[in-house]
């Protein structure tokens, strides 16, 4: 047996020092060890934990070093250290408590104090992390926690606490106001010198329609355009309308907010004015409606007031920008409407509408008005951002404004409140935000984490369905009786819900065939993944068919609105999902729904160039899919369509009218506004939009726009659907994307 190696010279074993003679504690408490602080021992609590008012505790045995733990245990050990570092030692690691804390963190309602800031509170600091100071009943100044303004107020409080004489304190206040460009009597600087001459807004009276027409347009807006959102109190709006129709003084800049609100309400009313006619009096299916010219004039004049609206930054400013967004929503959704909603969000933040109101100096009706406006702006901007792939302006963690509440002063004169629908739309938007975050993480995470995010998505789907089932079924939310007072609002709410289900499931559409072809699964994990994918795809298809049914219900009752973003966008989303589902060889009976949906969306897009262009894209995709499907069924080497077949198809299109026309005639009862399903499926629509179709299929003879497409190549349109369409579960050693 070998002798142990001799000790190095000079290294002597240090004798043990008795505990009573030690200068530092023999064993440090856990909080001091985790914060790398000197522990004085004793207790618990030790002196340092007592100083910082934190829970002091000791472990009976030190945890094993990370190197001695398994990979899973080591991960849990390190995660626990991170959690305790950022959330403090008082945090419970019980799974239920952790889940509750995670929900509070996501919503921004967690009020724990990070340990790094404990003991740093100054006695001069107020309990609020922000300030809201009213300049008038409709304008407030918001300052965040780390703003220069709040820091200057902290200095003033410190001077006061040090016994500064009152006259010196007032002089300091005056100097601070002067140095920051403020008027000490007003409190905050307003850039009134940048406002336009009053002559701009003074000419607005000339754009007011006759009073009976104004009443008609206002009623139209409230019935068809407001749906599940809040833009202004109806009673206050009508009082303002009475005031401005009877005013005997020239209009000034301070009137710009309400003037723009009135004019844009009238402009939106012109978009829906034809909905007030009976079904037999509505314009024909192919006729452009001339009311747009009036609304466009009102919109263009309102745009001249935008610089003054931004400078004023009042409650009415938020209303005006929201209405500008509503008007442009069906015209340029991801452009102008997205920009106007962003401006509404910025104006609301400048007024502090996104934060909980903590003072009692403002009437409750104004506070509730602010809360409803904020949540409307937040919901509209977030929904547009999610569905069109844009960044959301405000994170849920950055807002804590109270949810809308019932208030007698803000109830509609009709007695039927849409408040439950407004609240439901807000909750649906926030759930959509969670879904969008998980889907993005699923796309970008390593393959080893995909199952965890897929499980989160399944939980969100279950939670969404449970929430939907809990909504009321009488009058509000889920009552689909056409005779009900909120029928159209309720249909729109379900259209948004079904669109969310499609948004959740369509990334997996092109994966279901791959998982089905694999047959038996090598592991239980793969089987569970395949079941989740199949469930999402099935729900997506069912939601798409449900949207078509709801649009048909609207068509058969109150009518489809040609300028409704909700109706057009949901129908478009459903059609794209059904086309993609058919490309996977699905056996679901969706062909009839697809044909009905195409007939319906053709009605909604009448008079809107952007909508008609998007419908042309859907037409091209479906035609390419039909060509692919027909080619697969043909014997190898045989042409999918004979020359005579092509001639007959061309002759049929010619009978419907000149092929270069953008009008859809309906001779001989082939087409009918009341029977969209009878419209020939996907024929006769392409020749009007050769410029939009270049990116999807090369049309032979496109130099002559009157020539119909004879053979539609499949490859371009099909590849445009296939690229980045679903989750690639094995694209590399570490990553996967969809």
XYZ file of C-alpha atoms in Angstrom:
738
model
C 0.000 0.000 0.000
C 1.453 3.353 -1.037
C 2.129 5.929 1.618
C 0.181 9.191 1.380
C 2.149 12.043 -0.198
C 3.862 14.302 2.309
C 2.345 17.726 3.005
C 3.941 20.729 1.437
C 6.228 22.656 3.659
C 4.572 25.657 5.234
C 0.957 24.402 4.941
C -0.296 23.734 8.438
C -3.815 22.686 9.304
C -5.638 25.630 10.830
C -6.839 24.864 14.331
C -10.558 25.156 14.964
C -11.572 28.401 16.660
C -14.260 28.054 19.351
C -17.595 29.617 18.459
C -17.400 32.022 21.361
C -14.139 33.493 20.027
C -15.175 33.779 16.350
C -15.402 37.276 14.826
C -18.096 36.164 12.365
C -20.961 33.725 12.639
C -20.127 30.065 12.409
C -23.086 29.530 10.118
C -24.726 32.213 7.976
C -28.461 32.325 7.408
C -29.822 31.563 3.956
C -30.854 35.169 3.025
C -27.391 36.528 3.872
C -25.700 33.718 1.924
C -27.864 34.314 -1.131
C -27.237 38.080 -1.063
C -23.510 37.541 -0.326
C -23.734 39.646 2.816
C -21.931 39.274 6.122
C -24.182 37.496 8.619
C -23.720 38.333 12.289
C -25.366 35.122 13.418
C -27.602 34.734 16.399
C -31.342 34.761 16.087
C -33.160 34.065 13.975
C -33.580 36.772 12.951
C -29.973 37.856 12.554
C -29.168 41.551 12.820
C -28.950 42.094 9.040
C -32.246 40.336 8.271
C -33.865 42.305 11.055
C -32.511 45.524 9.542
C -33.949 44.735 6.084
C -37.182 43.276 7.483
C -36.819 39.922 5.737
C -37.448 36.369 6.830
C -34.348 34.876 8.443
C -33.938 31.102 8.456
C -31.171 28.519 8.599
C -30.857 25.155 6.919
C -30.073 22.130 9.002
C -27.778 20.805 6.305
C -26.172 22.588 3.407
C -27.557 21.613 0.000
C -25.427 19.449 -2.129
C -23.114 21.317 -4.502
C -24.559 21.741 -7.996
C -21.969 19.361 -9.392
C -23.390 16.508 -7.301
C -26.978 17.023 -8.494
C -28.670 15.523 -11.513
C -29.326 17.767 -14.499
C -32.984 18.235 -13.553
C -32.208 18.877 -9.880
C -29.410 21.263 -10.790
C -31.792 23.229 -13.020
C -34.339 23.444 -10.209
C -31.640 24.458 -7.725
C -30.399 27.302 -9.923
C -33.922 28.446 -10.803
C -34.768 28.623 -7.104
C -31.722 30.825 -6.524
C -32.787 33.137 -9.359
C -36.372 33.340 -8.081
C -35.290 34.167 -4.538
C -32.804 36.756 -5.791
C -35.383 38.704 -7.801
C -38.511 38.121 -5.727
C -37.059 37.879 -2.232
C -36.978 35.181 0.404
C -40.649 35.526 1.271
C -41.702 33.968 -2.025
C -43.356 30.578 -1.633
C -42.138 27.790 -3.914
C -45.389 25.890 -3.660
C -46.590 25.134 -7.251
C -49.968 26.791 -6.719
C -48.358 29.906 -5.232
C -45.784 30.028 -8.022
C -48.533 29.874 -10.636
C -50.393 32.720 -8.929
C -47.208 34.795 -8.739
C -46.503 34.156 -12.442
C -49.994 35.345 -13.367
C -49.540 38.496 -11.284
C -46.165 39.177 -12.897
C -47.629 38.812 -16.406
C -50.503 41.159 -15.605
C -48.223 43.684 -13.895
C -50.123 43.414 -10.598
C -47.321 41.853 -8.512
C -46.439 44.196 -5.706
C -43.475 42.391 -4.164
C -40.351 44.477 -3.509
C -37.162 43.162 -5.117
C -34.477 42.509 -2.505
C -31.984 44.769 -4.267
C -34.188 47.772 -3.500
C -35.109 46.895 0.080
C -33.809 49.352 2.562
C -33.386 51.965 -0.195
C -36.725 53.652 0.313
C -36.403 57.266 1.274
C -38.684 58.779 3.811
C -39.329 61.582 1.317
C -40.708 59.248 -1.331
C -44.452 58.901 -1.635
C -46.107 55.499 -1.818
C -47.069 56.122 -5.461
C -44.616 55.280 -8.210
C -46.190 57.824 -10.570
C -48.088 61.087 -10.422
C -51.298 62.218 -12.101
C -51.896 65.938 -11.837
C -55.049 67.437 -13.421
C -54.701 70.521 -15.592
C -58.460 70.605 -16.196
C -61.336 68.152 -16.042
C -60.327 66.629 -19.390
C -56.527 67.031 -19.390
C -54.045 65.454 -16.981
C -50.281 65.323 -16.764
C -48.746 61.897 -16.164
C -45.216 61.463 -14.805
C -43.638 58.055 -14.444
C -41.597 56.835 -11.520
C -38.199 57.673 -13.029
C -39.161 60.953 -14.691
C -37.317 64.233 -14.177
C -40.530 65.770 -12.884
C -40.956 63.229 -10.107
C -37.315 63.568 -9.100
C -37.642 67.355 -8.862
C -40.658 66.868 -6.604
C -38.577 64.557 -4.424
C -35.943 67.264 -4.045
C -38.620 69.771 -3.057
C -39.941 67.382 -0.393
C -36.420 66.891 0.946
C -35.903 70.656 1.154
C -39.177 70.981 3.028
C -38.202 68.211 5.444
C -34.882 69.949 6.169
C -36.726 72.998 7.386
C -36.387 75.325 4.406
C -38.321 78.544 5.112
C -41.585 78.832 3.258
C -40.537 81.877 1.261
C -37.359 80.146 0.102
C -39.331 77.012 -0.728
C -41.744 79.058 -2.842
C -38.814 80.758 -4.555
C -37.306 77.359 -5.285
C -40.619 76.221 -6.739
C -40.827 79.322 -8.927
C -37.250 78.897 -10.144
C -37.814 75.214 -10.963
C -40.921 76.119 -12.907
C -39.113 78.866 -14.789
C -36.082 76.659 -15.558
C -38.290 73.860 -16.907
C -40.321 76.231 -19.063
C -43.422 76.045 -16.877
C -45.923 78.616 -15.793
C -45.984 78.408 -11.967
C -49.665 79.267 -11.920
C -50.536 76.499 -14.386
C -48.078 73.868 -13.174
C -47.177 72.373 -16.560
C -46.051 73.756 -19.852
C -48.405 73.398 -22.823
C -47.095 74.135 -26.311
C -49.993 76.412 -27.204
C -47.699 78.518 -29.376
C -47.520 75.650 -31.867
C -51.266 75.494 -32.417
C -52.859 76.539 -35.687
C -54.832 79.706 -36.230
C -58.429 79.487 -35.069
C -59.566 79.991 -38.659
C -58.844 76.322 -39.335
C -61.360 74.969 -36.857
C -63.709 77.927 -37.372
C -64.582 76.669 -40.859
C -65.796 73.342 -39.435
C -69.366 74.601 -39.109
C -69.649 74.535 -42.880
C -69.112 70.748 -42.812
C -71.931 70.040 -40.374
C -74.831 68.254 -42.090
C -78.405 69.432 -41.474
C -79.561 68.551 -37.990
C -81.958 65.731 -39.044
C -79.155 64.171 -41.119
C -76.766 64.498 -38.170
C -79.247 62.654 -35.941
C -79.624 59.917 -38.555
C -75.843 59.454 -38.921
C -75.363 59.424 -35.145
C -78.019 56.741 -34.695
C -76.418 54.735 -37.505
C -73.018 54.925 -35.814
C -74.382 53.798 -32.454
C -76.316 50.908 -33.992
C -73.782 49.521 -36.466
C -70.295 50.910 -35.791
C -69.933 51.023 -32.003
C -70.609 47.277 -31.375
C -68.390 46.054 -28.507
C -66.356 49.185 -27.843
C -66.766 52.568 -26.141
C -65.960 55.841 -27.901
C -67.941 58.465 -25.980
C -70.924 58.728 -23.609
C -74.012 58.997 -25.797
C -75.671 61.570 -23.536
C -72.603 63.839 -23.506
C -72.210 63.464 -27.277
C -75.787 64.590 -27.913
C -75.346 67.521 -25.512
C -72.241 68.590 -27.415
C -74.091 68.231 -30.716
C -76.867 70.487 -29.388
C -74.274 72.981 -28.215
C -72.329 73.216 -31.472
C -75.460 73.402 -33.602
C -76.697 76.354 -31.556
C -73.385 78.107 -30.829
C -73.257 81.819 -31.660
C -69.518 82.391 -31.237
C -66.625 81.503 -33.551
C -64.994 78.142 -32.927
C -61.532 78.161 -31.350
C -58.726 75.634 -30.987
C -60.113 74.316 -27.700
C -63.128 73.078 -29.668
C -60.987 70.930 -32.002
C -61.355 67.720 -29.967
C -65.140 67.653 -29.931
C -65.432 69.036 -33.472
C -63.284 66.185 -34.790
C -65.272 63.685 -32.695
C -68.549 64.954 -34.160
C -67.345 65.048 -37.760
C -65.771 61.568 -37.649
C -68.913 60.126 -36.070
C -70.881 61.527 -38.998
C -68.268 60.201 -41.461
C -68.456 56.678 -40.026
C -72.230 56.953 -40.107
C -72.074 57.513 -43.875
C -70.182 54.223 -44.245
C -73.037 52.290 -42.635
C -75.934 54.498 -43.806
C -77.138 51.980 -46.395
C -77.607 49.417 -43.611
C -80.627 51.434 -42.455
C -82.552 50.465 -45.587
C -84.606 47.305 -45.988
C -83.072 44.275 -47.678
C -84.989 44.965 -50.885
C -83.780 48.571 -50.988
C -80.096 47.849 -50.374
C -77.799 48.591 -53.316
C -77.249 45.718 -55.759
C -74.438 43.271 -55.185
C -72.107 44.858 -57.718
C -72.945 48.530 -57.231
C -70.521 50.963 -55.639
C -72.240 53.136 -53.067
C -71.691 56.905 -53.553
C -72.045 57.822 -49.858
C -68.256 57.511 -49.512
C -67.692 60.922 -51.081
C -69.403 62.666 -48.163
C -67.513 60.683 -45.556
C -64.243 61.336 -47.375
C -64.795 65.102 -47.285
C -65.509 64.974 -43.553
C -62.414 62.831 -42.997
C -60.135 65.110 -45.007
C -61.224 68.178 -43.084
C -60.769 66.351 -39.763
C -57.203 65.511 -40.791
C -56.440 69.237 -40.842
C -57.098 69.291 -37.073
C -54.593 66.517 -36.242
C -51.659 68.843 -35.283
C -53.893 70.677 -32.833
C -55.254 67.434 -31.436
C -51.720 66.237 -30.701
C -50.797 69.546 -29.075
C -53.923 69.589 -26.901
C -53.610 65.937 -25.801
C -56.950 65.818 -24.006
C -59.588 63.200 -23.351
C -61.409 64.348 -26.498
C -58.173 63.885 -28.448
C -58.179 60.178 -27.616
C -61.803 59.946 -28.785
C -60.990 61.698 -32.052
C -58.018 59.459 -32.915
C -60.033 56.345 -32.101
C -62.756 57.464 -34.508
C -60.186 58.298 -37.195
C -58.955 54.739 -36.772
C -62.465 53.308 -37.008
C -63.106 55.179 -40.263
C -59.870 53.983 -41.897
C -60.017 50.449 -40.465
C -61.722 48.865 -43.505
C -59.746 51.065 -45.917
C -56.154 50.657 -44.686
C -56.080 48.434 -41.620
C -52.360 47.883 -41.107
C -51.439 51.398 -42.247
C -53.612 54.387 -41.383
C -55.818 52.642 -38.814
C -52.810 51.143 -37.026
C -51.200 54.603 -36.936
C -54.329 56.345 -35.600
C -54.766 53.741 -32.881
C -51.115 54.225 -31.954
C -51.688 57.977 -31.640
C -54.726 57.314 -29.450
C -52.558 55.122 -27.209
C -49.865 57.829 -26.952
C -52.404 60.536 -26.108
C -53.982 58.277 -23.489
C -50.601 57.559 -21.880
C -49.771 61.267 -21.819
C -52.967 61.704 -19.801
C -52.183 58.724 -17.577
C -55.254 56.753 -18.657
C -53.284 53.513 -18.501
C -52.740 53.817 -14.752
C -55.075 53.445 -11.824
C -56.486 56.782 -10.721
C -55.276 57.398 -7.181
C -56.736 60.819 -6.337
C -60.276 61.875 -5.522
C -60.183 65.336 -7.073
C -61.670 64.202 -10.405
C -65.366 63.206 -10.625
C -66.008 59.472 -10.816
C -67.778 59.807 -14.145
C -64.617 61.284 -15.712
C -62.485 58.523 -14.201
C -64.785 55.850 -15.626
C -64.883 57.647 -18.968
C -61.064 57.597 -19.033
C -60.926 53.910 -18.118
C -63.342 52.897 -20.879
C -61.515 54.968 -23.481
C -58.203 53.440 -22.462
C -59.401 49.855 -22.699
C -61.046 50.525 -26.056
C -57.814 51.977 -27.457
C -55.809 49.152 -25.902
C -58.085 46.424 -27.279
C -58.292 47.816 -30.810
C -54.570 48.536 -31.134
C -53.543 45.202 -29.623
C -55.915 43.191 -31.802
C -54.761 44.889 -35.003
C -51.121 44.422 -33.973
C -51.547 40.712 -33.233
C -53.482 39.840 -36.385
C -51.213 41.880 -38.659
C -47.856 40.972 -37.150
C -47.057 44.354 -35.600
C -45.492 45.096 -32.192
C -48.028 45.915 -29.499
C -47.500 49.431 -28.154
C -48.164 48.707 -24.481
C -47.441 45.554 -22.527
C -50.081 44.309 -20.049
C -47.496 44.685 -17.285
C -47.361 48.441 -17.923
C -51.025 49.173 -17.273
C -53.151 48.822 -14.166
C -56.188 50.938 -15.024
C -59.430 49.695 -13.550
C -61.651 47.613 -15.790
C -64.878 49.278 -16.994
C -67.608 49.405 -14.366
C -71.296 50.168 -14.515
C -72.040 53.814 -13.806
C -75.471 55.392 -13.921
C -74.214 58.574 -15.589
C -72.723 56.616 -18.506
C -75.656 54.337 -19.257
C -77.229 54.572 -22.704
C -80.534 56.417 -22.916
C -82.022 53.343 -24.596
C -81.501 51.373 -21.389
C -79.573 48.568 -23.161
C -75.944 48.648 -22.074
C -73.172 47.018 -24.100
C -70.853 47.065 -21.084
C -70.743 43.245 -20.659
C -69.748 42.966 -24.324
C -67.115 45.675 -23.912
C -65.631 43.848 -20.934
C -65.730 40.509 -22.777
C -63.901 42.040 -25.758
C -61.159 43.307 -23.427
C -60.714 39.902 -21.795
C -60.649 38.218 -25.200
C -57.913 40.596 -26.368
C -55.786 39.896 -23.303
C -56.161 36.155 -23.813
C -55.141 36.598 -27.450
C -51.997 38.384 -26.264
C -51.062 35.390 -24.117
C -51.640 33.063 -27.066
C -49.478 35.237 -29.337
C -46.618 35.256 -26.806
C -46.652 31.476 -26.425
C -46.772 30.904 -30.196
C -43.784 33.200 -30.694
C -41.856 31.369 -27.991
C -42.785 28.058 -29.580
C -41.405 29.259 -32.907
C -38.108 30.466 -31.474
C -37.336 27.991 -28.714
C -34.999 24.973 -28.926
C -36.626 21.660 -29.784
C -36.178 20.457 -26.219
C -38.593 23.180 -25.015
C -41.256 22.847 -27.691
C -43.335 20.324 -25.761
C -43.470 22.648 -22.754
C -44.787 25.557 -24.839
C -47.183 23.262 -26.675
C -48.537 22.224 -23.276
C -48.954 25.912 -22.348
C -50.865 26.478 -25.569
C -53.173 23.563 -24.757
C -53.844 25.060 -21.333
C -54.623 28.425 -22.902
C -57.040 26.746 -25.307
C -58.815 25.025 -22.427
C -58.956 28.255 -20.436
C -60.306 30.166 -23.450
C -63.098 27.641 -23.984
C -64.007 27.642 -20.294
C -64.145 31.444 -20.266
C -66.337 31.532 -23.366
C -68.771 29.023 -21.871
C -69.085 31.213 -18.765
C -70.387 34.252 -20.691
C -74.100 35.102 -20.451
C -76.441 33.709 -23.097
C -79.331 36.114 -22.666
C -79.261 39.602 -24.243
C -75.475 40.010 -23.933
C -72.439 38.232 -25.377
C -73.838 34.910 -26.653
C -77.467 35.657 -27.473
C -77.809 35.113 -31.247
C -81.491 35.863 -31.582
C -81.795 38.233 -34.592
C -84.573 40.053 -32.763
C -82.341 40.751 -29.755
C -81.136 44.308 -29.083
C -77.448 43.327 -29.190
C -77.636 40.668 -31.906
C -74.995 42.176 -34.192
C -72.697 42.967 -31.251
C -72.939 39.376 -30.047
C -72.217 37.967 -33.507
C -69.125 40.172 -33.741
C -67.935 38.971 -30.341
C -68.213 35.327 -31.414
C -66.512 36.133 -34.728
C -63.562 37.493 -32.759
C -63.570 34.428 -30.512
C -63.593 32.050 -33.488
C -60.816 34.057 -35.154
C -58.742 33.528 -32.014
C -59.270 29.758 -32.244
C -58.107 29.812 -35.886
C -55.100 31.972 -34.981
C -54.172 29.400 -32.362
C -54.519 26.368 -34.630
C -53.433 27.373 -38.116
C -49.651 27.100 -37.443
C -50.193 23.338 -37.084
C -52.297 22.742 -40.211
C -49.394 21.616 -42.370
C -48.015 19.422 -39.595
C -51.020 17.156 -39.163
C -50.366 15.142 -42.330
C -46.760 14.595 -41.296
C -47.772 13.311 -37.877
C -50.561 11.169 -39.333
C -48.206 9.556 -41.879
C -45.819 8.505 -39.132
C -48.343 5.900 -37.966
C -47.305 4.320 -34.684
C -45.429 6.624 -32.371
C -42.072 5.687 -30.947
C -42.852 7.248 -27.570
C -45.721 8.479 -25.493
C -44.339 12.003 -25.892
C -44.693 11.887 -29.685
C -48.219 10.501 -29.356
C -49.226 13.321 -27.040
C -47.739 15.866 -29.436
C -49.664 14.372 -32.356
C -52.915 14.441 -30.375
C -52.391 18.121 -29.532
C -51.704 18.993 -33.166
C -54.782 17.100 -34.309
C -56.910 18.854 -31.706
C -55.706 22.319 -32.724
C -56.338 21.585 -36.404
C -59.792 20.178 -35.729
C -60.722 23.208 -33.628
C -59.349 25.492 -36.337
C -61.536 23.884 -38.997
C -64.625 23.957 -36.806
C -64.035 27.632 -35.986
C -63.643 28.478 -39.694
C -66.931 26.778 -40.565
C -68.572 28.523 -37.608
C -67.434 31.914 -38.951
C -69.003 31.168 -42.326
C -72.242 30.182 -40.583
C -72.231 33.396 -38.519
C -71.638 35.546 -41.601
C -74.498 33.709 -43.315
C -76.669 34.415 -40.275
C -75.853 38.121 -40.524
C -76.554 38.077 -44.266
C -79.948 36.452 -43.796
C -81.024 38.780 -40.953
C -79.656 42.321 -40.617
C -77.282 42.084 -43.581
C -73.523 42.083 -43.981
C -71.723 45.416 -43.716
C -69.347 46.142 -46.561
C -67.128 48.293 -44.289
C -67.063 46.013 -41.249
C -63.475 45.007 -40.504
C -64.646 42.314 -38.101
C -66.888 40.646 -40.666
C -64.433 40.854 -43.548
C -61.333 39.921 -41.539
C -62.960 36.924 -39.852
C -64.398 35.651 -43.152
C -61.020 36.066 -44.832
C -59.263 34.233 -41.977
C -61.767 31.386 -42.194
C -61.380 30.989 -45.973
C -57.589 30.870 -45.786
C -57.768 28.246 -43.034
C -60.183 26.099 -45.055
C -58.014 26.301 -48.191
C -54.951 25.305 -46.181
C -56.886 22.439 -44.598
C -57.917 21.118 -48.007
C -54.277 21.142 -49.118
C -53.525 18.569 -46.425
C -56.052 16.126 -47.889
C -58.479 16.604 -45.033
C -61.672 14.555 -45.186
C -63.655 17.212 -43.332
C -66.838 18.276 -45.209
C -65.709 21.860 -45.749
C -66.213 22.308 -49.492
C -69.718 23.720 -49.074
C -68.582 26.173 -46.396
C -65.757 27.334 -48.651
C -68.137 28.034 -51.536
C -70.597 29.866 -49.287
C -67.787 31.880 -47.725
C -66.500 33.028 -51.100
C -69.960 34.217 -52.052
C -70.282 36.141 -48.801
C -66.876 37.798 -48.879
C -67.548 39.050 -52.398
C -70.399 41.104 -50.989
C -68.343 42.557 -48.143
C -65.544 43.730 -50.449
C -67.788 45.788 -52.768
C -66.482 49.336 -53.072
C -63.222 48.724 -51.162
C -60.123 48.364 -53.332
C -57.950 46.883 -50.580
C -60.597 44.289 -49.717
C -61.150 43.348 -53.353
C -57.430 42.880 -53.813
C -57.298 40.537 -50.810
C -60.256 38.588 -52.154
C -58.418 38.240 -55.464
C -55.532 36.642 -53.584
C -57.889 34.148 -51.950
C -59.415 33.388 -55.352
C -55.983 32.746 -56.831
C -54.996 30.432 -53.986
C -58.192 28.417 -54.235
C -57.921 28.148 -58.026
C -54.344 26.904 -57.657
C -55.487 24.363 -55.066
C -58.258 23.132 -57.339
C -55.788 22.777 -60.196
C -53.428 20.810 -57.958
C -56.230 18.601 -56.690
C -57.521 17.973 -60.217
C -54.030 17.178 -61.457
C -53.455 14.635 -58.702
C -56.578 12.735 -59.651
C -55.683 12.569 -63.368
C -53.787 9.583 -64.780
C -50.069 10.139 -65.163
C -49.199 11.954 -68.371
C -52.799 12.929 -69.139
C -53.726 16.598 -69.374
C -55.969 17.746 -66.524
C -58.189 19.726 -68.876
C -58.836 19.323 -72.587
C -58.898 22.210 -75.027
C -62.644 21.875 -75.432
C -63.124 22.027 -71.668
C -61.126 25.232 -71.565
C -63.186 26.649 -74.446
C -66.452 25.842 -72.647
C -65.213 27.514 -69.468
C -64.184 30.620 -71.421
C -67.550 30.706 -73.186
C -69.368 30.477 -69.846
C -67.374 33.410 -68.475
C -68.052 35.415 -71.630
C -71.796 35.002 -71.186
C -71.505 36.569 -67.730
C -70.179 39.795 -69.267
C -66.971 41.437 -70.547
C -64.059 39.729 -68.860
C -62.199 42.969 -68.249
C -65.017 44.487 -66.235
C -64.810 44.822 -62.471
C -68.573 44.519 -62.194
C -70.263 41.234 -61.360
C -73.511 41.141 -63.362
C -76.233 38.732 -62.413
C -78.227 37.860 -65.537
C -80.734 35.091 -65.576
C -80.711 34.624 -61.828
C -77.179 33.216 -61.836
C -76.210 35.594 -59.072
C -78.336 37.118 -56.385
C -77.621 39.222 -53.335
C -79.874 36.961 -51.331
C -78.293 33.777 -52.582
C -74.507 34.138 -52.496
C -74.032 30.403 -52.710
C -75.351 30.449 -56.277
C -72.442 32.580 -57.489
C -70.148 30.422 -59.688
C -67.287 29.342 -57.496
C -63.975 31.121 -58.170
C -64.707 31.937 -61.839
C -64.874 35.320 -63.497
C -63.059 37.226 -60.766
C -59.425 37.022 -61.790
C -59.469 39.204 -64.893
C -60.203 42.332 -62.844
C -57.040 42.014 -60.774
C -54.068 40.983 -62.945
C -51.685 43.192 -60.990
C -52.488 41.523 -57.659
C -52.139 38.022 -59.060
C -48.640 38.385 -60.491
C -47.147 37.322 -57.184
C -49.216 34.162 -57.016
C -49.435 32.733 -60.517
C -48.167 33.623 -63.966
C -51.182 34.303 -66.152
C -50.572 33.420 -69.810
C -51.475 36.344 -72.031
C -51.547 38.836 -69.169
C -50.636 41.629 -71.578
C -54.295 41.625 -72.601
C -56.334 42.141 -69.444
C -59.484 41.054 -71.247
C -58.157 37.556 -71.779
C -59.196 35.066 -69.083
C -56.587 32.783 -67.545
C -56.552 29.498 -69.402
C -54.199 27.353 -67.304
C -53.201 28.360 -63.765
C -49.747 27.087 -62.749
C -49.768 25.639 -59.277
C -46.209 25.949 -58.071
C -46.006 29.637 -57.098
C -49.304 29.791 -55.247
C -48.718 26.481 -53.564
C -45.217 27.379 -52.410
C -46.467 30.680 -51.018
C -48.723 28.683 -48.746
C -46.103 26.109 -47.821
C -43.230 28.364 -46.787
C -42.978 28.759 -43.009
C -46.489 27.455 -42.605
C -46.065 25.238 -39.599
C -43.813 24.059 -36.806
C -40.745 22.183 -38.036
C -40.065 19.811 -35.219
C -36.685 18.679 -36.464
C -34.975 21.466 -38.385
C -31.648 21.226 -36.625
C -29.857 20.081 -33.519
C -31.165 22.853 -31.302
C -33.858 24.898 -32.939
C -37.245 24.583 -34.519
C -39.439 27.173 -36.167
C -42.846 27.682 -37.641
